[in-house]
C-alpha cells in the first residue's frame, strides 16, 4: 500500500489509468453483486471488495489515488444507478473501502510477501488478514452506522445477524475471488501454454476429476440440504492433486458458487427466516470446503517443484547445467534401447589450454569460460541431443539419428562459434578460447559395441585433433 508521499510522486497519467481500470472492474463487480440479491439488500455474491484487494496486490501500480478514486466512484455509481439512496450508498461505499484499506494496511504491517501467495503459508496469511482484519473492520463499521441512516435496510435490533451476514459474505467472496486473480496466468504465459499444449496428449483419466465434480454438483441440486456441503469435497481434493493452482481456483469458484446457489434455493424455498438463520453457517462451511483443495494444491505443487529441482541438480552439473556423467550414460542407454535402427554419433570436446588459462586468470575465470562454452554448445544442439560434462574441461555429446556429415557439420559449427565468441573476464580484454573435437559414428549395424567403447573411440579422435594442432575436428577411422 502506497504512503501519502508516494501517492503524490505518481505521474498523473498513471492516476488516470488506474482510475479507469479500477473503476471499470469494480463497477462491473458491483452490478453483478446487486443483480444477485435473493432478498432485499442481501447480495448472494459480492465480488467487488475481494477483486479490488486482489488487483491492488497483483498490480501494485494501480494502488494509487486514481485507483482509490475509481473504486469509490464505481461503488457509488453502481448503487445509485440501480435505485439506491445517496446517503445509504455513501456509507455502504465507506464500509467496502474500509474492508480493502484495512486488509492492505495489515498486509504491509506484517510484511506479508503477497507475491509468493503460492509458497508456504502465505496464502493462509493473506486469507486470515482479509477475514479477521478487513472483513471484520468493514462489517463493524457497517452495523454501527448503516442502521442509523435514512432508508436503511439494517436494524439495530438484529445487530449480530447483520454483522454475521456482512462478515461471512465478504469472507466467502474472498476465498472465491482472491486465489483466482492472484493465480491467473499472464497473457504471455497463457499464449505459451496454448501453443505448447496443442500437440500434447493427455490420458483420458485426466478429465475424471472434472466428471466427478460435475456429478457432485448435480447432486447438490437433486439431493439438497445441509449435507450437500460435503458432496464435492473428495472430487475437489482429486482435482487439487491433478491440475494447476489456477485451474483449481477456477474449479473452486464454479463449484462453490453452484453449491451456494443450490443451498440458498433450498432454504429460500422454505422461508426467509430459514435462509437468514442458516446463511452464516453455510458460508463458513463453504469457506472451509474451498480451503482444503487450495492448500492441498499449493502443497502438492511446491513438493513437485522441489522434487524436480532436486532431481535436476542430481542429474546436472551445478556449474555448467550440462548432464552429469552418470545421467548421460543412463539416458544414452535408454536412447539406444528405443532406437535400435537409428544411426548416432558421439562427440568429445575439450577446451584448449584450459589449465594454462586457469593458472593465468584464476579459477573464477575458468568457471566463466566453462559456463560460456556450455551455453554455446547447448544453443547449437537439438532438443533430443544429450550433452554432458564428464570431467574438468571435457564434454561429450550424443547425437541421435544423424549421418556422419551432419554430425561433422554440427561439431564444426560449435568449433567456429567458440573460436569467434570471446569471453569477458572481469573488466579486462575479452579472452579468446578454442576447442578440439573428436567424433565417432555408429550405424547400428555393428554389433557388440558398447557405449563406453564408442566414447573411447571419440576420445582417440579428440587426441588426434590435439596432436594435429588443436582447434579442429577429427573423426575416428
CSV table of C-alpha atoms in Angstrom, one decimal:
chain,number,residue,atom,x,y,z
A,1,UNK,CA,0.0,0.0,0.0
A,2,UNK,CA,1.4,3.4,-1.0
A,3,UNK,CA,2.0,6.1,1.6
A,4,UNK,CA,0.7,9.6,1.2
A,5,UNK,CA,4.1,10.9,0.0
A,6,UNK,CA,4.3,8.1,-2.6
A,7,UNK,CA,0.8,8.8,-3.9
A,8,UNK,CA,1.9,12.4,-4.8
A,9,UNK,CA,5.0,11.2,-6.7
A,10,UNK,CA,3.0,9.0,-9.1
A,11,UNK,CA,2.6,10.6,-12.6
A,12,UNK,CA,-0.9,11.9,-13.4
A,13,UNK,CA,-1.2,9.6,-16.4
A,14,UNK,CA,-0.8,6.6,-14.0
A,15,UNK,CA,-3.5,8.0,-11.7
A,16,UNK,CA,-5.9,8.4,-14.7
A,17,UNK,CA,-5.1,4.9,-16.0
A,18,UNK,CA,-5.7,3.4,-12.5
A,19,UNK,CA,-9.0,5.3,-12.2
A,20,UNK,CA,-10.3,4.0,-15.4
A,21,UNK,CA,-9.2,0.4,-15.0
A,22,UNK,CA,-10.2,0.0,-11.3
A,23,UNK,CA,-13.4,2.0,-11.8
A,24,UNK,CA,-14.5,-0.2,-14.7
A,25,UNK,CA,-13.7,-3.5,-12.9
A,26,UNK,CA,-15.3,-2.5,-9.6
A,27,UNK,CA,-18.4,-1.1,-11.4
A,28,UNK,CA,-19.0,-4.4,-13.2
A,29,UNK,CA,-18.4,-6.4,-10.0
A,30,UNK,CA,-20.8,-4.2,-8.1
A,31,UNK,CA,-23.5,-4.7,-10.8
A,32,UNK,CA,-23.0,-8.4,-10.6
A,33,UNK,CA,-23.4,-8.4,-6.9
A,34,UNK,CA,-26.5,-6.2,-7.0
A,35,UNK,CA,-28.2,-8.4,-9.6
A,36,UNK,CA,-27.7,-11.5,-7.3
A,37,UNK,CA,-29.6,-10.3,-4.3
A,38,UNK,CA,-32.1,-13.0,-3.3
A,39,UNK,CA,-33.6,-10.8,-0.7
A,40,UNK,CA,-33.7,-7.0,-0.3
A,41,UNK,CA,-30.1,-5.7,0.0
A,42,UNK,CA,-28.6,-9.2,0.9
A,43,UNK,CA,-26.3,-10.0,-2.0
A,44,UNK,CA,-25.9,-13.6,-2.9
A,45,UNK,CA,-22.4,-12.8,-4.4
A,46,UNK,CA,-20.5,-9.6,-3.9
A,47,UNK,CA,-17.1,-9.9,-5.6
A,48,UNK,CA,-16.1,-6.2,-5.6
A,49,UNK,CA,-14.2,-6.0,-2.3
A,50,UNK,CA,-12.2,-9.2,-2.9
A,51,UNK,CA,-11.5,-8.3,-6.5
A,52,UNK,CA,-10.3,-4.8,-5.6
A,53,UNK,CA,-7.9,-6.2,-2.9
A,54,UNK,CA,-6.5,-8.9,-5.3
A,55,UNK,CA,-6.0,-6.4,-8.1
A,56,UNK,CA,-4.1,-4.0,-5.8
A,57,UNK,CA,-2.0,-6.9,-4.6
A,58,UNK,CA,-1.2,-8.3,-8.0
A,59,UNK,CA,-0.8,-4.9,-9.8
A,60,UNK,CA,0.6,-2.5,-7.1
A,61,UNK,CA,1.0,0.3,-9.7
A,62,UNK,CA,-2.8,0.6,-9.7
A,63,UNK,CA,-2.9,1.1,-5.9
A,64,UNK,CA,-2.7,4.9,-6.1
A,65,UNK,CA,-5.0,7.8,-5.6
A,66,UNK,CA,-6.6,7.4,-9.0
A,67,UNK,CA,-7.2,3.7,-8.3
A,68,UNK,CA,-9.0,4.5,-5.0
A,69,UNK,CA,-11.0,7.3,-6.6
A,70,UNK,CA,-12.0,4.9,-9.4
A,71,UNK,CA,-13.1,2.3,-6.8
A,72,UNK,CA,-15.0,4.8,-4.7
A,73,UNK,CA,-16.8,6.3,-7.7
A,74,UNK,CA,-17.7,2.8,-9.0
A,75,UNK,CA,-19.2,1.8,-5.7
A,76,UNK,CA,-21.3,5.0,-5.7
A,77,UNK,CA,-22.3,4.8,-9.3
A,78,UNK,CA,-23.4,1.2,-9.3
A,79,UNK,CA,-25.6,1.7,-6.3
A,80,UNK,CA,-27.2,4.9,-7.5
A,81,UNK,CA,-27.9,3.6,-11.0
A,82,UNK,CA,-29.8,0.6,-9.5
A,83,UNK,CA,-32.1,2.8,-7.4
A,84,UNK,CA,-30.4,3.1,-4.0
A,85,UNK,CA,-30.4,6.2,-1.8
A,86,UNK,CA,-27.5,8.7,-1.8
A,87,UNK,CA,-26.8,8.7,1.9
A,88,UNK,CA,-27.1,5.0,2.3
A,89,UNK,CA,-24.9,4.4,-0.7
A,90,UNK,CA,-22.2,6.7,0.7
A,91,UNK,CA,-22.0,4.6,4.0
A,92,UNK,CA,-22.1,1.3,2.1
A,93,UNK,CA,-19.2,2.5,0.0
A,94,UNK,CA,-17.2,3.6,3.0
A,95,UNK,CA,-17.7,0.1,4.6
A,96,UNK,CA,-16.5,-1.6,1.4
A,97,UNK,CA,-13.4,0.7,1.1
A,98,UNK,CA,-12.6,0.2,4.8
A,99,UNK,CA,-12.5,-3.6,4.2
A,100,UNK,CA,-9.9,-3.3,1.5
A,101,UNK,CA,-7.9,-0.5,3.1
A,102,UNK,CA,-7.6,-2.3,6.4
A,103,UNK,CA,-6.5,-5.5,4.7
A,104,UNK,CA,-3.8,-3.7,2.7
A,105,UNK,CA,-2.6,-2.0,5.9
A,106,UNK,CA,-2.2,-5.2,7.8
A,107,UNK,CA,-0.6,-7.0,4.9
A,108,UNK,CA,2.0,-4.2,4.8
A,109,UNK,CA,2.3,-4.1,8.6
A,110,UNK,CA,3.0,-7.8,8.9
A,111,UNK,CA,5.4,-7.7,5.9
A,112,UNK,CA,3.4,-10.4,4.0
A,113,UNK,CA,5.1,-11.1,0.7
A,114,UNK,CA,1.9,-11.5,-1.2
A,115,UNK,CA,3.7,-12.1,-4.5
A,116,UNK,CA,4.6,-15.5,-3.0
A,117,UNK,CA,1.0,-16.4,-2.5
A,118,UNK,CA,1.8,-20.0,-3.6
A,119,UNK,CA,4.6,-20.6,-1.2
A,120,UNK,CA,4.4,-21.9,2.3
A,121,UNK,CA,1.6,-20.4,4.4
A,122,UNK,CA,1.5,-17.0,2.5
A,123,UNK,CA,-2.0,-17.7,1.1
A,124,UNK,CA,-3.3,-18.6,4.6
A,125,UNK,CA,-1.8,-15.4,6.0
A,126,UNK,CA,-3.5,-13.4,3.3
A,127,UNK,CA,-6.8,-15.0,3.8
A,128,UNK,CA,-6.5,-14.7,7.6
A,129,UNK,CA,-5.8,-10.9,7.3
A,130,UNK,CA,-8.7,-10.3,5.0
A,131,UNK,CA,-11.0,-12.5,7.1
A,132,UNK,CA,-10.1,-11.3,10.6
A,133,UNK,CA,-9.0,-7.7,9.9
A,134,UNK,CA,-10.5,-6.3,6.7
A,135,UNK,CA,-13.8,-8.1,6.8
A,136,UNK,CA,-14.3,-7.5,10.5
A,137,UNK,CA,-13.5,-3.8,10.2
A,138,UNK,CA,-15.9,-3.4,7.3
A,139,UNK,CA,-18.7,-5.3,9.0
A,140,UNK,CA,-18.2,-3.5,12.3
A,141,UNK,CA,-18.4,-0.1,10.5
A,142,UNK,CA,-21.5,-1.1,8.6
A,143,UNK,CA,-23.5,-2.4,11.6
A,144,UNK,CA,-22.7,0.7,13.7
A,145,UNK,CA,-23.5,3.3,11.1
A,146,UNK,CA,-25.9,2.0,8.4
A,147,UNK,CA,-28.8,1.1,10.8
A,148,UNK,CA,-28.9,4.9,11.7
A,149,UNK,CA,-29.0,6.1,8.1
A,150,UNK,CA,-32.4,7.1,6.5
A,151,UNK,CA,-34.0,4.4,4.2
A,152,UNK,CA,-31.7,1.7,5.7
A,153,UNK,CA,-32.2,-2.0,5.4
A,154,UNK,CA,-30.4,-2.8,8.6
A,155,UNK,CA,-31.9,-2.8,12.0
A,156,UNK,CA,-30.2,-2.1,15.4
A,157,UNK,CA,-32.4,-4.9,16.8
A,158,UNK,CA,-30.6,-7.6,14.8
A,159,UNK,CA,-27.1,-6.2,15.1
A,160,UNK,CA,-25.4,-9.6,15.3
A,161,UNK,CA,-27.3,-11.1,12.4
A,162,UNK,CA,-26.4,-8.2,10.1
A,163,UNK,CA,-22.8,-8.3,11.3
A,164,UNK,CA,-22.6,-12.0,10.7
A,165,UNK,CA,-24.2,-11.8,7.3
A,166,UNK,CA,-21.8,-9.0,6.2
A,167,UNK,CA,-18.7,-10.6,7.6
A,168,UNK,CA,-19.3,-14.1,6.2
A,169,UNK,CA,-20.4,-12.7,2.9
A,170,UNK,CA,-17.1,-10.9,2.4
A,171,UNK,CA,-15.3,-14.0,3.8
A,172,UNK,CA,-16.8,-16.3,1.2
A,173,UNK,CA,-16.2,-13.8,-1.6
A,174,UNK,CA,-12.5,-13.5,-0.7
A,175,UNK,CA,-11.9,-17.3,-0.8
A,176,UNK,CA,-13.6,-17.4,-4.2
A,177,UNK,CA,-12.1,-14.4,-5.9
A,178,UNK,CA,-8.6,-13.7,-4.4
A,179,UNK,CA,-7.0,-17.0,-5.4
A,180,UNK,CA,-8.5,-16.8,-8.9
A,181,UNK,CA,-7.0,-13.3,-9.6
A,182,UNK,CA,-3.6,-13.9,-7.9
A,183,UNK,CA,-3.0,-17.2,-9.7
A,184,UNK,CA,-4.3,-16.1,-13.1
A,185,UNK,CA,-1.6,-16.6,-15.7
A,186,UNK,CA,-0.2,-13.6,-17.5
A,187,UNK,CA,-1.1,-13.1,-21.2
A,188,UNK,CA,2.4,-14.3,-22.3
A,189,UNK,CA,2.2,-17.5,-20.2
A,190,UNK,CA,-1.3,-18.1,-21.5
A,191,UNK,CA,-0.2,-17.9,-25.1
A,192,UNK,CA,2.7,-20.2,-24.4
A,193,UNK,CA,0.5,-22.7,-22.6
A,194,UNK,CA,-1.9,-22.8,-25.5
A,195,UNK,CA,0.9,-23.1,-28.1
A,196,UNK,CA,2.8,-25.7,-26.0
A,197,UNK,CA,-0.1,-28.0,-25.5
A,198,UNK,CA,-1.5,-28.2,-29.0
A,199,UNK,CA,0.4,-31.3,-29.6
A,200,UNK,CA,0.5,-32.6,-26.1
A,201,UNK,CA,-1.8,-35.5,-25.4
A,202,UNK,CA,-3.4,-36.2,-22.0
A,203,UNK,CA,-4.7,-39.6,-21.0
A,204,UNK,CA,-8.5,-39.9,-20.7
A,205,UNK,CA,-8.1,-40.2,-17.0
A,206,UNK,CA,-7.1,-36.5,-16.9
A,207,UNK,CA,-10.7,-35.4,-17.1
A,208,UNK,CA,-12.0,-37.9,-14.5
A,209,UNK,CA,-11.8,-35.3,-11.6
A,210,UNK,CA,-13.9,-32.9,-13.7
A,211,UNK,CA,-16.5,-35.5,-14.3
A,212,UNK,CA,-16.6,-36.4,-10.6
A,213,UNK,CA,-17.0,-32.7,-9.7
A,214,UNK,CA,-19.8,-32.2,-12.2
A,215,UNK,CA,-21.7,-35.2,-10.8
A,216,UNK,CA,-21.3,-34.0,-7.2
A,217,UNK,CA,-22.5,-30.5,-8.1
A,218,UNK,CA,-25.6,-32.0,-9.7
A,219,UNK,CA,-26.3,-34.0,-6.5
A,220,UNK,CA,-26.4,-30.7,-4.6
A,221,UNK,CA,-29.5,-29.7,-6.6
A,222,UNK,CA,-31.3,-33.0,-6.6
A,223,UNK,CA,-30.4,-34.0,-3.0
A,224,UNK,CA,-30.1,-30.6,-1.4
A,225,UNK,CA,-29.7,-29.9,2.3
A,226,UNK,CA,-27.0,-29.3,4.9
A,227,UNK,CA,-25.1,-32.4,3.8
A,228,UNK,CA,-24.7,-31.0,0.3
A,229,UNK,CA,-21.7,-29.0,1.6
A,230,UNK,CA,-19.6,-32.2,1.6
A,231,UNK,CA,-20.6,-33.7,-1.7
A,232,UNK,CA,-17.8,-32.1,-3.8
A,233,UNK,CA,-15.1,-32.4,-1.2
A,234,UNK,CA,-13.5,-35.7,-2.4
A,235,UNK,CA,-13.7,-34.6,-6.1
A,236,UNK,CA,-12.1,-31.2,-5.3
A,237,UNK,CA,-9.2,-32.9,-3.5
A,238,UNK,CA,-8.8,-35.2,-6.5
A,239,UNK,CA,-8.7,-32.1,-8.8
A,240,UNK,CA,-6.2,-30.4,-6.4
A,241,UNK,CA,-3.8,-33.3,-7.0
A,242,UNK,CA,-4.3,-33.3,-10.8
A,243,UNK,CA,-4.5,-29.7,-12.0
A,244,UNK,CA,-2.6,-26.4,-11.7
A,245,UNK,CA,-3.4,-23.8,-9.0
A,246,UNK,CA,-5.3,-21.5,-11.4
A,247,UNK,CA,-7.3,-24.4,-12.7
A,248,UNK,CA,-8.1,-25.5,-9.1
A,249,UNK,CA,-9.1,-21.9,-8.2
A,250,UNK,CA,-11.3,-21.7,-11.2
A,251,UNK,CA,-13.0,-25.1,-10.4
A,252,UNK,CA,-13.3,-24.0,-6.8
A,253,UNK,CA,-15.0,-20.8,-7.9
A,254,UNK,CA,-17.6,-22.6,-10.1
A,255,UNK,CA,-18.3,-25.4,-7.6
A,256,UNK,CA,-18.7,-23.2,-4.6
A,257,UNK,CA,-21.0,-20.8,-6.4
A,258,UNK,CA,-23.1,-23.7,-7.6
A,259,UNK,CA,-23.3,-25.3,-4.2
A,260,UNK,CA,-24.0,-22.0,-2.5
A,261,UNK,CA,-26.8,-21.3,-5.1
A,262,UNK,CA,-28.4,-24.7,-4.5
A,263,UNK,CA,-28.4,-24.3,-0.8
A,264,UNK,CA,-29.8,-20.8,-1.0
A,265,UNK,CA,-32.6,-22.0,-3.2
A,266,UNK,CA,-33.3,-24.9,-0.8
A,267,UNK,CA,-33.6,-22.6,2.3
A,268,UNK,CA,-35.4,-19.8,0.5
A,269,UNK,CA,-38.0,-22.3,-0.7
A,270,UNK,CA,-38.8,-23.0,2.9
A,271,UNK,CA,-38.9,-19.4,4.2
A,272,UNK,CA,-36.9,-16.2,4.5
A,273,UNK,CA,-36.2,-16.9,8.2
A,274,UNK,CA,-34.7,-20.3,7.2
A,275,UNK,CA,-32.4,-18.6,4.8
A,276,UNK,CA,-31.3,-16.0,7.3
A,277,UNK,CA,-30.8,-18.4,10.1
A,278,UNK,CA,-28.6,-20.8,8.0
A,279,UNK,CA,-26.8,-18.4,5.7
A,280,UNK,CA,-23.9,-17.7,8.1
A,281,UNK,CA,-23.1,-21.3,8.8
A,282,UNK,CA,-23.5,-22.2,5.1
A,283,UNK,CA,-21.0,-19.5,4.1
A,284,UNK,CA,-18.4,-20.5,6.8
A,285,UNK,CA,-18.8,-24.2,5.7
A,286,UNK,CA,-18.2,-23.2,2.1
A,287,UNK,CA,-15.1,-21.3,3.1
A,288,UNK,CA,-13.8,-24.4,4.9
A,289,UNK,CA,-14.6,-26.6,1.9
A,290,UNK,CA,-12.7,-24.3,-0.5
A,291,UNK,CA,-9.6,-24.0,1.7
A,292,UNK,CA,-8.9,-27.7,1.5
A,293,UNK,CA,-8.3,-28.1,-2.2
A,294,UNK,CA,-6.4,-24.8,-2.5
A,295,UNK,CA,-4.0,-25.6,0.3
A,296,UNK,CA,-3.5,-29.2,-0.9
A,297,UNK,CA,-2.8,-27.9,-4.4
A,298,UNK,CA,-0.2,-25.5,-3.2
A,299,UNK,CA,1.5,-28.1,-1.1
A,300,UNK,CA,1.4,-30.6,-3.9
A,301,UNK,CA,2.8,-28.2,-6.5
A,302,UNK,CA,5.5,-27.0,-4.2
A,303,UNK,CA,6.5,-30.6,-3.4
A,304,UNK,CA,6.6,-31.5,-7.1
A,305,UNK,CA,8.7,-28.4,-7.9
A,306,UNK,CA,11.1,-29.2,-5.1
A,307,UNK,CA,11.4,-32.8,-6.3
A,308,UNK,CA,12.1,-31.6,-9.9
A,309,UNK,CA,14.7,-29.2,-8.6
A,310,UNK,CA,16.5,-31.8,-6.5
A,311,UNK,CA,16.3,-34.3,-9.4
A,312,UNK,CA,17.7,-31.7,-11.8
A,313,UNK,CA,20.6,-30.8,-9.5
A,314,UNK,CA,21.3,-34.5,-9.0
A,315,UNK,CA,21.5,-35.1,-12.8
A,316,UNK,CA,23.2,-31.9,-14.0
A,317,UNK,CA,26.5,-30.3,-13.3
A,318,UNK,CA,25.9,-27.3,-11.0
A,319,UNK,CA,28.4,-25.1,-12.8
A,320,UNK,CA,27.5,-25.6,-16.5
A,321,UNK,CA,24.0,-27.1,-16.2
A,322,UNK,CA,25.2,-29.9,-18.6
A,323,UNK,CA,24.3,-33.5,-17.7
A,324,UNK,CA,26.5,-35.4,-15.2
A,325,UNK,CA,28.4,-38.4,-16.5
A,326,UNK,CA,26.1,-40.9,-14.7
A,327,UNK,CA,23.0,-39.3,-16.1
A,328,UNK,CA,24.4,-39.1,-19.6
A,329,UNK,CA,25.2,-42.8,-19.7
A,330,UNK,CA,21.7,-43.6,-18.3
A,331,UNK,CA,19.9,-41.5,-20.9
A,332,UNK,CA,22.2,-42.7,-23.7
A,333,UNK,CA,21.5,-46.3,-22.9
A,334,UNK,CA,17.7,-45.6,-23.0
A,335,UNK,CA,18.0,-43.9,-26.4
A,336,UNK,CA,19.9,-46.9,-27.7
A,337,UNK,CA,17.2,-49.3,-26.5
A,338,UNK,CA,14.4,-47.4,-28.1
A,339,UNK,CA,16.1,-46.5,-31.4
A,340,UNK,CA,17.9,-49.7,-32.4
A,341,UNK,CA,17.8,-49.0,-36.1
A,342,UNK,CA,18.8,-45.3,-36.0
A,343,UNK,CA,22.4,-44.2,-36.5
A,344,UNK,CA,24.0,-41.9,-34.0
A,345,UNK,CA,27.3,-40.1,-33.3
A,346,UNK,CA,29.4,-39.4,-30.2
A,347,UNK,CA,31.3,-36.2,-30.0
A,348,UNK,CA,34.0,-35.5,-27.4
A,349,UNK,CA,35.0,-31.8,-26.8
A,350,UNK,CA,38.0,-30.4,-24.9
A,351,UNK,CA,38.7,-26.7,-24.3
A,352,UNK,CA,42.3,-26.0,-25.5
A,353,UNK,CA,44.9,-24.9,-23.0
A,354,UNK,CA,42.4,-24.8,-20.1
A,355,UNK,CA,45.0,-25.5,-17.4
A,356,UNK,CA,47.1,-22.6,-18.6
A,357,UNK,CA,44.0,-20.3,-18.6
A,358,UNK,CA,43.3,-21.3,-15.0
A,359,UNK,CA,46.8,-20.6,-13.9
A,360,UNK,CA,46.9,-17.2,-15.7
A,361,UNK,CA,43.5,-15.8,-14.9
A,362,UNK,CA,42.4,-17.9,-11.9
A,363,UNK,CA,39.7,-20.5,-11.3
A,364,UNK,CA,36.9,-18.0,-11.3
A,365,UNK,CA,37.8,-17.1,-14.9
A,366,UNK,CA,38.0,-20.8,-15.7
A,367,UNK,CA,34.4,-21.2,-14.4
A,368,UNK,CA,33.2,-18.4,-16.6
A,369,UNK,CA,34.8,-20.0,-19.6
A,370,UNK,CA,33.2,-23.3,-18.8
A,371,UNK,CA,29.7,-21.7,-18.4
A,372,UNK,CA,30.2,-19.7,-21.6
A,373,UNK,CA,31.3,-22.8,-23.6
A,374,UNK,CA,28.4,-24.9,-22.2
A,375,UNK,CA,25.8,-22.3,-23.2
A,376,UNK,CA,27.4,-22.1,-26.7
A,377,UNK,CA,27.1,-25.9,-27.2
A,378,UNK,CA,23.6,-26.1,-25.9
A,379,UNK,CA,22.4,-23.3,-28.2
A,380,UNK,CA,23.6,-25.3,-31.2
A,381,UNK,CA,22.1,-28.7,-30.3
A,382,UNK,CA,18.6,-30.1,-30.9
A,383,UNK,CA,16.2,-30.9,-28.1
A,384,UNK,CA,16.7,-34.6,-28.4
A,385,UNK,CA,20.6,-34.4,-28.2
A,386,UNK,CA,22.4,-35.2,-25.0
A,387,UNK,CA,25.2,-33.0,-23.6
A,388,UNK,CA,27.3,-33.8,-20.6
A,389,UNK,CA,30.3,-32.6,-18.7
A,390,UNK,CA,32.4,-35.7,-17.9
A,391,UNK,CA,35.2,-34.0,-16.1
A,392,UNK,CA,37.2,-30.8,-15.9
A,393,UNK,CA,37.1,-29.1,-19.3
A,394,UNK,CA,35.9,-32.3,-21.2
A,395,UNK,CA,32.4,-32.6,-22.6
A,396,UNK,CA,30.5,-35.2,-24.6
A,397,UNK,CA,27.5,-35.1,-27.0
A,398,UNK,CA,25.2,-37.8,-28.1
A,399,UNK,CA,23.6,-37.0,-31.5
A,400,UNK,CA,20.7,-39.3,-32.3
A,401,UNK,CA,19.6,-40.2,-35.8
A,402,UNK,CA,22.3,-38.3,-37.8
A,403,UNK,CA,24.5,-39.3,-40.7
A,404,UNK,CA,28.3,-38.7,-40.4
A,405,UNK,CA,28.2,-35.5,-42.5
A,406,UNK,CA,25.5,-33.9,-40.2
A,407,UNK,CA,27.5,-34.8,-37.1
A,408,UNK,CA,30.7,-33.3,-38.6
A,409,UNK,CA,28.8,-30.1,-39.6
A,410,UNK,CA,27.4,-29.7,-36.0
A,411,UNK,CA,30.8,-30.2,-34.5
A,412,UNK,CA,32.4,-27.7,-36.9
A,413,UNK,CA,29.8,-25.1,-36.2
A,414,UNK,CA,30.4,-25.4,-32.5
A,415,UNK,CA,34.1,-25.1,-33.1
A,416,UNK,CA,33.8,-21.9,-35.2
A,417,UNK,CA,31.3,-20.2,-32.9
A,418,UNK,CA,33.5,-21.0,-29.9
A,419,UNK,CA,36.5,-19.5,-31.7
A,420,UNK,CA,34.7,-16.3,-32.6
A,421,UNK,CA,32.9,-15.8,-29.3
A,422,UNK,CA,35.4,-14.3,-26.8
A,423,UNK,CA,34.6,-14.5,-23.1
A,424,UNK,CA,34.6,-11.3,-20.9
A,425,UNK,CA,36.7,-11.8,-17.8
A,426,UNK,CA,36.3,-9.1,-15.2
A,427,UNK,CA,36.9,-5.7,-17.0
A,428,UNK,CA,39.9,-6.9,-18.9
A,429,UNK,CA,40.2,-7.6,-22.6
A,430,UNK,CA,37.8,-10.4,-23.8
A,431,UNK,CA,39.5,-13.8,-23.8
A,432,UNK,CA,39.5,-15.9,-27.0
A,433,UNK,CA,39.1,-19.7,-26.5
A,434,UNK,CA,39.2,-22.6,-28.9
A,435,UNK,CA,38.0,-26.2,-28.6
A,436,UNK,CA,39.3,-29.5,-30.0
A,437,UNK,CA,36.7,-32.1,-31.1
A,438,UNK,CA,36.7,-35.8,-31.8
A,439,UNK,CA,33.8,-37.7,-33.5
A,440,UNK,CA,32.9,-41.4,-33.9
A,441,UNK,CA,29.8,-42.6,-35.7
A,442,UNK,CA,27.8,-45.8,-35.3
A,443,UNK,CA,25.4,-47.2,-37.9
A,444,UNK,CA,23.7,-49.7,-35.6
A,445,UNK,CA,24.6,-52.5,-38.0
A,446,UNK,CA,27.7,-53.1,-36.0
A,447,UNK,CA,27.0,-55.5,-33.1
A,448,UNK,CA,28.6,-55.9,-29.6
A,449,UNK,CA,29.8,-52.3,-29.4
A,450,UNK,CA,29.2,-50.7,-26.1
A,451,UNK,CA,28.6,-47.0,-25.4
A,452,UNK,CA,31.8,-46.8,-23.4
A,453,UNK,CA,33.8,-48.2,-26.4
A,454,UNK,CA,32.3,-45.6,-28.7
A,455,UNK,CA,33.2,-42.8,-26.2
A,456,UNK,CA,36.7,-44.2,-26.2
A,457,UNK,CA,36.8,-44.1,-30.0
A,458,UNK,CA,35.7,-40.4,-29.9
A,459,UNK,CA,38.3,-39.8,-27.2
A,460,UNK,CA,41.0,-41.2,-29.6
A,461,UNK,CA,39.8,-38.8,-32.3
A,462,UNK,CA,40.0,-35.9,-29.8
A,463,UNK,CA,43.6,-36.7,-29.0
A,464,UNK,CA,44.2,-36.8,-32.8
A,465,UNK,CA,42.8,-33.3,-33.2
A,466,UNK,CA,45.0,-32.1,-30.4
A,467,UNK,CA,48.1,-33.7,-31.9
A,468,UNK,CA,47.4,-32.0,-35.2
A,469,UNK,CA,47.4,-28.5,-33.6
A,470,UNK,CA,44.1,-28.2,-31.7
A,471,UNK,CA,41.1,-26.0,-32.7
A,472,UNK,CA,39.9,-28.6,-35.2
A,473,UNK,CA,37.5,-31.5,-35.6
A,474,UNK,CA,38.8,-35.1,-36.2
A,475,UNK,CA,36.9,-38.3,-36.9
A,476,UNK,CA,37.7,-41.8,-35.7
A,477,UNK,CA,38.5,-44.1,-38.7
